[in-house]
Amino acid sequence: MSEAVSRRSAMRLLAAAGTAGTALGAGACAPGVPPGAGARTAPPAAPAAAEAKGAARIDALLERLTLDEKTALLHGAPDPDSLGQAGYVPGVPRLGIPALRLADGPAGVRVARPATALPAPVLLASAFDPALAREYGRVIGREGRALGQDVLLSPMVNLIRTPYAGRNFETFAEDPRLTADLVGEMIRGIQDEGLIATVKHFALNNQEHGRDTVDVIAAEQTLHETELRGFEAAVAAGAGAVMGAYNKVNGVHACESKALLEEVLRGSWGFDGWVMSDWDATHSTVASIGAGLDMEMPGGTHFGGPLREAVRGGSVPEGAVDRAVHRILTTMDRFGLLTAPPTARPPRDAAAGARTARKVATAGAVLLRNEHGTLPLTGPAARSIAVIGPTGQVPFVSGGGSAHVVPDGAAAPLTAIRRRAGNGSTIPYALGEDLYGRPLPAKLLTPAADLEERAVDPGRVWSHEGEFRLAADDEWTLLVHYTGKRPVVRLDGEELFPVRQGVAEYFAGGLLGSAPDGMSVRRTTLALTAGAHRLAVTAEGGDKGQRFRLRHTTGAIRAADLAEAVKTAKSARSVVLFAYEDATEGRDRTSLALPGGQERLIEAVTAANPRTTVVLNTSSSTTMPWLSRTGAVLQMYYPGQEGAGATVDLLFGDADPGGRLTQTFPADEQATPVGGDPLRYPGVGGRQEYSEGVHVGHRWYDAQGVTPLFPFGHGLSYTTWQYEKLTVRPERAGLRVEFTVRNTGRRKGTEVAQVYVGPSAELELDQPVRALAGYRRLALAPGEAERVTLDISERALSSWDPERHAWVLGSGRRQVFVGRSSRELPLRSKAVVASR
């Protein structure tokens, strides 16, 4: 058996045993994960004889494939029977090679049919629970198979480097260690059920701004100690596929980077699956396949005809094509996709998916603030509750873009609160801010026109042009809701809703992009001057006909909504105010503040009733100038289809908030690792530098001595906790850390104990002030204590030496910190790490 095969087998055995965390410095720092028992498990390891037999079978297939058939396996194509998935690769029926369907899936399977809409991965990560990540993955894995899919384009493990990044909700954390633990278990869960997982985006795709063109410059030590940790864990867990990123890395497009694809991914880590491009992220034929890219998605611009011509012309050896096909077929064979007859697909288990969705949403919710016993809601405060905010009535299920899932259903938080409060309670509601607009008065225009519910028959065109007058200057938001081709709306000759280029048009957000009845929505806000304005509308019915409506909000409408919210808040003993921020793939945030008039709404409502809890359905960290006026703040991110029930469980104390922040919340927009430095973000002249080095996330705040609004690892509980009796002793090339956690309150609670290590004085390398080295999620009854033992492995105590191109142990005296967050560490000790 070759050395390469031996390495692959060893890594698969590591994955099967669930020990990738150890290889990455996890040791026993995270709860153990039982092996999956999925209905269709793809064995992560195979005996040498079986592996050799499989390789011979693939070799035999390769000999029978024509060049046209080989290249057809290396790029996507239109699906003749699409299920609404993201990609399709035709098979070779004459040889029994089936087609592949590839679906998006960071928070559930994104196809045309309903699927379980799970909480956003960042909410999952906030539970600090690798076992839960595996359960989450298994739901997606089973549903992907049940919904006709073969490959899942998930998980996303790019670090949360900047709070502005539009896809922060799709990934896990700013911390490399936590990310590595969670991605490994999520992949095991997905693949337990026989679905091929695709870890993405390899590598350094940490923002949406300029993602197609930006050249990301990162030093070797920075790469290995930060961004690459999660990808390495994915390989150790046996991921079947890797997706290359859009951006350049150190001057070379990621999808044609031999340094990434061959030297690191396959050479250092032993990856033996296949590498596909992100959609339209392939930029060449010869360079890409030569660097180790196996599959171009979603079409064959470079790996179709041009690849065949390159082989025939001699610029690409046919052996390179054979290697790419071999990787794809080998992975398909590993997952049983080449067996005949094919393995039956399991049925969906929607009830089980819903249970996991609620479990995750409850476990990951983070209580950021809780003053004067505002939460949990009990007694009179639980029977007189004003619910305020648009997402109190319209459930905010998921973010926009690849992560958006069609759920089986989702209850409104208002409905869930009223049900939990029970008979005899008073639960008034106020909108606070109108997201979808009010109907335009039929007589607004001259000549008059009803623009609220217009139907346009197939093949017909409806148009109207009229004039309206404003008595005074005002700010208007105009919205168009539609079911077919977007109507053209012009105000004073200017088109209000032009079709945008690329994903900016395709991905419009998970909340704002669709009305509650499913109509697509576009909006624009503009300052209108007093006097006459001309409005022209043209709508086409197309092949199927369509419905549309034109709506608006004005300064007067916004003032009336605010006044109604204040009146409602005054009438109740307590207030639950739902606030939102709608992020999506394809664009970064422009501010860390809540959008629209929400800050003004919170300030007015908290002035009227200080017992106000703000529930945040946001994508990432948020600045909070209004924080001190609130009673409580509950971070729910995008909580999935069961978010209403989970939110209510937490508000009323039926569950203890056990989530902890996986990203630092800055005190202001300049106090971030990229704040005030355009070369770090968003880049200058198409070039971006990761000059913060290994100091990503909370490490930067510690290195710079900057006080955040809320630190990494922060999260409150409804009970109180005490840490005591820390001991640290050397253990092989690592450390064994033991301490006691005690629930000193009157309620059962959930705690996440965290261990950090300081730098080694014996290493002449840049090191974090404190690095997360382990954690343990605990559930303890009142008065109960648990003795926690965590093994800090050699990897967790090592740094990457760019001169040796290897990990080196940081031996000598090391400081160990234990506590509730990166900034609340009451226990401290030192121990000597022995050199090998």
Short mmCIF file of C-alpha atoms in Angstrom, two decimals, residues 541-719:
data_model
loop_
_atom_site.label_atom_id
_atom_site.label_comp_id
_atom_site.label_asym_id
_atom_site.label_seq_id
_atom_site.Cartn_x
_atom_site.Cartn_y
_atom_site.Cartn_z
CA GLY A 541 -47.92 39.24 -17.33
CA GLY A 542 -45.35 36.96 -18.96
CA ASP A 543 -46.19 33.32 -19.63
CA LYS A 544 -48.08 32.69 -16.39
CA GLY A 545 -49.51 36.09 -15.50
CA GLN A 546 -48.69 37.89 -12.29
CA ARG A 547 -49.92 39.99 -9.41
CA PHE A 548 -48.26 43.10 -8.08
CA ARG A 549 -48.83 45.98 -5.70
CA LEU A 550 -47.12 49.30 -5.08
CA ARG A 551 -46.86 50.51 -1.49
CA HIS A 552 -45.25 53.26 0.52
CA THR A 553 -44.32 54.63 3.91
CA THR A 554 -43.91 58.31 4.72
CA GLY A 555 -42.61 60.44 7.56
CA ALA A 556 -46.14 60.76 8.90
CA ILE A 557 -46.66 56.99 8.82
CA ARG A 558 -43.38 56.39 10.65
CA ALA A 559 -44.26 58.98 13.31
CA ALA A 560 -47.67 57.40 13.85
CA ASP A 561 -46.15 53.91 14.18
CA LEU A 562 -43.64 55.18 16.72
CA ALA A 563 -46.35 56.92 18.75
CA GLU A 564 -48.47 53.76 18.75
CA ALA A 565 -45.50 51.70 19.97
CA VAL A 566 -44.87 54.11 22.85
CA LYS A 567 -48.54 54.09 23.82
CA THR A 568 -48.58 50.29 23.77
CA ALA A 569 -45.39 50.08 25.86
CA LYS A 570 -46.86 52.36 28.52
CA SER A 571 -49.95 50.20 28.81
CA ALA A 572 -48.07 47.02 29.82
CA ARG A 573 -46.00 45.84 32.77
CA SER A 574 -43.19 44.61 30.50
CA VAL A 575 -42.17 44.96 26.87
CA VAL A 576 -40.58 42.51 24.43
CA LEU A 577 -39.25 44.47 21.46
CA PHE A 578 -38.07 42.50 18.44
CA ALA A 579 -35.28 44.14 16.44
CA TYR A 580 -33.81 42.90 13.17
CA GLU A 581 -30.94 43.29 10.72
CA ASP A 582 -31.33 41.46 7.41
CA ALA A 583 -28.00 40.19 6.04
CA THR A 584 -27.47 38.23 2.89
CA GLU A 585 -24.88 36.71 0.63
CA GLY A 586 -23.66 39.13 -2.01
CA ARG A 587 -23.30 42.25 0.09
CA ASP A 588 -21.63 43.34 3.30
CA ARG A 589 -23.23 45.43 5.97
CA THR A 590 -22.61 49.16 5.74
CA SER A 591 -23.10 49.78 9.45
CA LEU A 592 -23.11 47.83 12.70
CA ALA A 593 -26.12 49.82 13.91
CA LEU A 594 -29.66 48.51 13.61
CA PRO A 595 -31.15 49.63 10.28
CA GLY A 596 -34.05 51.96 9.67
CA GLY A 597 -35.62 53.75 12.61
CA GLN A 598 -35.05 50.97 15.12
CA GLU A 599 -32.62 52.84 17.36
CA ARG A 600 -35.14 55.65 17.67
CA LEU A 601 -37.86 53.08 18.37
CA ILE A 602 -35.86 51.40 21.14
CA GLU A 603 -35.00 54.72 22.75
CA ALA A 604 -38.62 55.84 22.75
CA VAL A 605 -40.01 52.54 24.03
CA THR A 606 -37.42 52.12 26.80
CA ALA A 607 -38.10 55.69 27.92
CA ALA A 608 -41.78 54.77 28.19
CA ASN A 609 -41.15 51.41 29.89
CA PRO A 610 -37.69 50.51 31.24
CA ARG A 611 -38.74 46.85 31.69
CA THR A 612 -38.04 46.33 28.00
CA THR A 613 -36.33 43.25 26.64
CA VAL A 614 -34.83 43.67 23.18
CA VAL A 615 -34.72 40.43 21.20
CA LEU A 616 -32.13 40.69 18.43
CA ASN A 617 -32.68 38.81 15.18
CA THR A 618 -29.42 40.00 13.67
CA SER A 619 -26.60 38.42 11.71
CA SER A 620 -23.52 39.44 13.64
CA SER A 621 -22.32 41.92 16.25
CA THR A 622 -24.35 45.09 16.71
CA THR A 623 -23.52 48.44 18.25
CA MET A 624 -25.95 49.44 21.00
CA PRO A 625 -26.02 53.12 21.98
CA TRP A 626 -29.39 52.35 23.56
CA LEU A 627 -28.10 49.48 25.73
CA SER A 628 -28.12 51.21 29.12
CA ARG A 629 -31.81 52.06 28.80
CA THR A 630 -32.92 48.45 28.35
CA GLY A 631 -33.87 45.89 30.95
CA ALA A 632 -32.53 42.92 28.99
CA VAL A 633 -31.08 42.01 25.59
CA LEU A 634 -31.45 38.52 24.15
CA GLN A 635 -29.39 37.63 21.07
CA MET A 636 -31.30 35.12 18.92
CA TYR A 637 -29.54 35.67 15.55
CA TYR A 638 -31.62 33.95 12.81
CA PRO A 639 -33.37 31.25 14.84
CA GLY A 640 -34.92 29.05 12.14
CA GLN A 641 -38.47 27.80 11.86
CA GLU A 642 -38.79 27.03 15.58
CA GLY A 643 -37.43 30.38 16.69
CA ALA A 644 -40.69 31.59 18.19
CA GLY A 645 -41.00 28.63 20.55
CA ALA A 646 -37.35 28.82 21.55
CA THR A 647 -37.58 32.56 22.21
CA VAL A 648 -40.61 32.06 24.43
CA ASP A 649 -38.90 29.25 26.35
CA LEU A 650 -36.11 31.65 27.19
CA LEU A 651 -38.22 34.73 27.91
CA PHE A 652 -40.39 32.87 30.41
CA GLY A 653 -37.56 30.90 32.00
CA ASP A 654 -38.63 27.50 30.76
CA ALA A 655 -35.01 27.17 29.63
CA ASP A 656 -31.81 28.79 30.85
CA PRO A 657 -29.96 30.83 28.22
CA GLY A 658 -26.86 28.70 27.70
CA GLY A 659 -25.41 30.34 24.59
CA ARG A 660 -22.15 32.26 24.62
CA LEU A 661 -20.86 34.72 22.04
CA THR A 662 -18.61 33.26 19.37
CA GLN A 663 -17.69 36.75 18.21
CA THR A 664 -16.74 39.91 20.06
CA PHE A 665 -19.27 42.75 20.02
CA PRO A 666 -17.37 46.05 19.66
CA ALA A 667 -18.17 49.15 21.65
CA ASP A 668 -18.12 51.23 18.46
CA GLU A 669 -17.41 50.78 14.77
CA GLN A 670 -13.79 51.91 14.99
CA ALA A 671 -12.91 49.54 17.83
CA THR A 672 -12.68 46.36 15.74
CA PRO A 673 -9.71 44.40 14.36
CA VAL A 674 -10.29 46.07 10.98
CA GLY A 675 -11.65 49.42 12.13
CA GLY A 676 -10.04 52.49 10.60
CA ASP A 677 -7.69 50.46 8.41
CA PRO A 678 -9.06 50.17 4.86
CA LEU A 679 -6.16 47.94 3.82
CA ARG A 680 -7.43 45.35 6.30
CA TYR A 681 -11.05 45.91 5.25
CA PRO A 682 -12.44 46.25 2.65
CA GLY A 683 -9.09 46.52 0.84
CA VAL A 684 -7.41 49.21 -1.23
CA GLY A 685 -7.04 48.93 -4.98
CA GLY A 686 -8.22 45.34 -4.96
CA ARG A 687 -5.66 44.29 -2.35
CA GLN A 688 -6.37 43.36 1.26
CA GLU A 689 -3.85 42.58 3.98
CA TYR A 690 -4.45 40.41 7.05
CA SER A 691 -1.88 42.45 8.93
CA GLU A 692 -3.50 41.61 12.28
CA GLY A 693 -1.68 38.30 11.94
CA VAL A 694 -2.68 35.65 14.47
CA HIS A 695 -4.63 38.24 16.48
CA VAL A 696 -8.07 37.51 15.03
CA GLY A 697 -11.25 38.34 16.96
CA HIS A 698 -10.92 38.38 20.74
CA ARG A 699 -7.16 37.96 20.44
CA TRP A 700 -6.94 41.42 18.86
CA TYR A 701 -8.95 43.03 21.66
CA ASP A 702 -6.60 41.48 24.22
CA ALA A 703 -3.45 42.43 22.29
CA GLN A 704 -4.59 46.03 21.87
CA GLY A 705 -6.11 46.42 25.33
CA VAL A 706 -9.46 47.44 23.82
CA THR A 707 -12.60 47.01 25.90
CA PRO A 708 -15.46 45.54 23.86
CA LEU A 709 -19.16 45.99 24.39
CA PHE A 710 -19.42 42.23 25.00
CA PRO A 711 -16.41 39.90 24.91
CA PHE A 712 -16.01 36.58 23.16
CA GLY A 713 -17.56 33.83 25.28
CA HIS A 714 -19.92 36.20 27.08
CA GLY A 715 -23.41 35.12 28.03
CA LEU A 716 -25.57 35.46 31.14
CA SER A 717 -27.60 32.85 32.95
CA TYR A 718 -30.68 32.93 35.17
CA THR A 719 -28.58 31.46 37.96
#
